[in-house]
């Protein structure tokens, strides 16, 4: 089974690096390393969703 053995690891690693999932993973690892994502518990911290109703109510009350 000579075809089952990887003869050139550098070529194999270069091939893997061009695959979409590997590119995505490398990008996410870079973002985590540079601090673009802050992990707390189960997931990244996201800002609270914008409350359009509160802004609308504030605008209407200021008109009255």
PDB file of N, CA and C in Angstrom, residues 48-61:
ATOM      1  N   UNK A  48     -25.524  44.144  23.182  1.00  0.00           N
ATOM      2  CA  UNK A  48     -26.961  43.877  23.229  1.00  0.00           C
ATOM      3  C   UNK A  48     -27.637  44.389  21.961  1.00  0.00           C
ATOM      4  N   UNK A  49     -28.708  43.729  21.527  1.00  0.00           N
ATOM      5  CA  UNK A  49     -29.379  44.177  20.309  1.00  0.00           C
ATOM      6  C   UNK A  49     -29.979  45.567  20.496  1.00  0.00           C
ATOM      7  N   UNK A  50     -29.992  46.313  19.423  1.00  0.00           N
ATOM      8  CA  UNK A  50     -30.522  47.674  19.446  1.00  0.00           C
ATOM      9  C   UNK A  50     -32.045  47.612  19.610  1.00  0.00           C
ATOM     10  N   UNK A  51     -32.584  48.442  20.500  1.00  0.00           N
ATOM     11  CA  UNK A  51     -34.022  48.463  20.764  1.00  0.00           C
ATOM     12  C   UNK A  51     -34.636  49.645  20.008  1.00  0.00           C
ATOM     13  N   UNK A  52     -35.152  49.377  18.813  1.00  0.00           N
ATOM     14  CA  UNK A  52     -35.750  50.432  17.996  1.00  0.00           C
ATOM     15  C   UNK A  52     -37.013  50.994  18.634  1.00  0.00           C
ATOM     16  N   UNK A  53     -37.740  50.163  19.362  1.00  0.00           N
ATOM     17  CA  UNK A  53     -38.973  50.646  19.985  1.00  0.00           C
ATOM     18  C   UNK A  53     -38.682  51.707  21.041  1.00  0.00           C
ATOM     19  N   UNK A  54     -37.620  51.557  21.781  1.00  0.00           N
ATOM     20  CA  UNK A  54     -37.264  52.538  22.805  1.00  0.00           C
ATOM     21  C   UNK A  54     -36.915  53.869  22.151  1.00  0.00           C
ATOM     22  N   UNK A  55     -36.169  53.816  21.057  1.00  0.00           N
ATOM     23  CA  UNK A  55     -35.820  55.052  20.355  1.00  0.00           C
ATOM     24  C   UNK A  55     -37.062  55.725  19.785  1.00  0.00           C
ATOM     25  N   UNK A  56     -37.969  54.938  19.234  1.00  0.00           N
ATOM     26  CA  UNK A  56     -39.210  55.480  18.672  1.00  0.00           C
ATOM     27  C   UNK A  56     -40.052  56.118  19.781  1.00  0.00           C
ATOM     28  N   UNK A  57     -40.167  55.433  20.918  1.00  0.00           N
ATOM     29  CA  UNK A  57     -40.955  55.982  22.032  1.00  0.00           C
ATOM     30  C   UNK A  57     -40.334  57.284  22.532  1.00  0.00           C
ATOM     31  N   UNK A  58     -39.013  57.334  22.603  1.00  0.00           N
ATOM     32  CA  UNK A  58     -38.337  58.548  23.061  1.00  0.00           C
ATOM     33  C   UNK A  58     -38.561  59.683  22.066  1.00  0.00           C
ATOM     34  N   UNK A  59     -38.504  59.391  20.777  1.00  0.00           N
ATOM     35  CA  UNK A  59     -38.732  60.426  19.773  1.00  0.00           C
ATOM     36  C   UNK A  59     -40.161  60.936  19.816  1.00  0.00           C
ATOM     37  N   UNK A  60     -41.144  60.051  19.961  1.00  0.00           N
ATOM     38  CA  UNK A  60     -42.548  60.456  20.027  1.00  0.00           C
ATOM     39  C   UNK A  60     -42.838  61.268  21.282  1.00  0.00           C
ATOM     40  N   UNK A  61     -42.228  60.876  22.406  1.00  0.00           N
ATOM     41  CA  UNK A  61     -42.490  61.614  23.641  1.00  0.00           C
ATOM     42  C   UNK A  61     -41.854  62.994  23.598  1.00  0.00           C
TER      43      UNK A  61
END
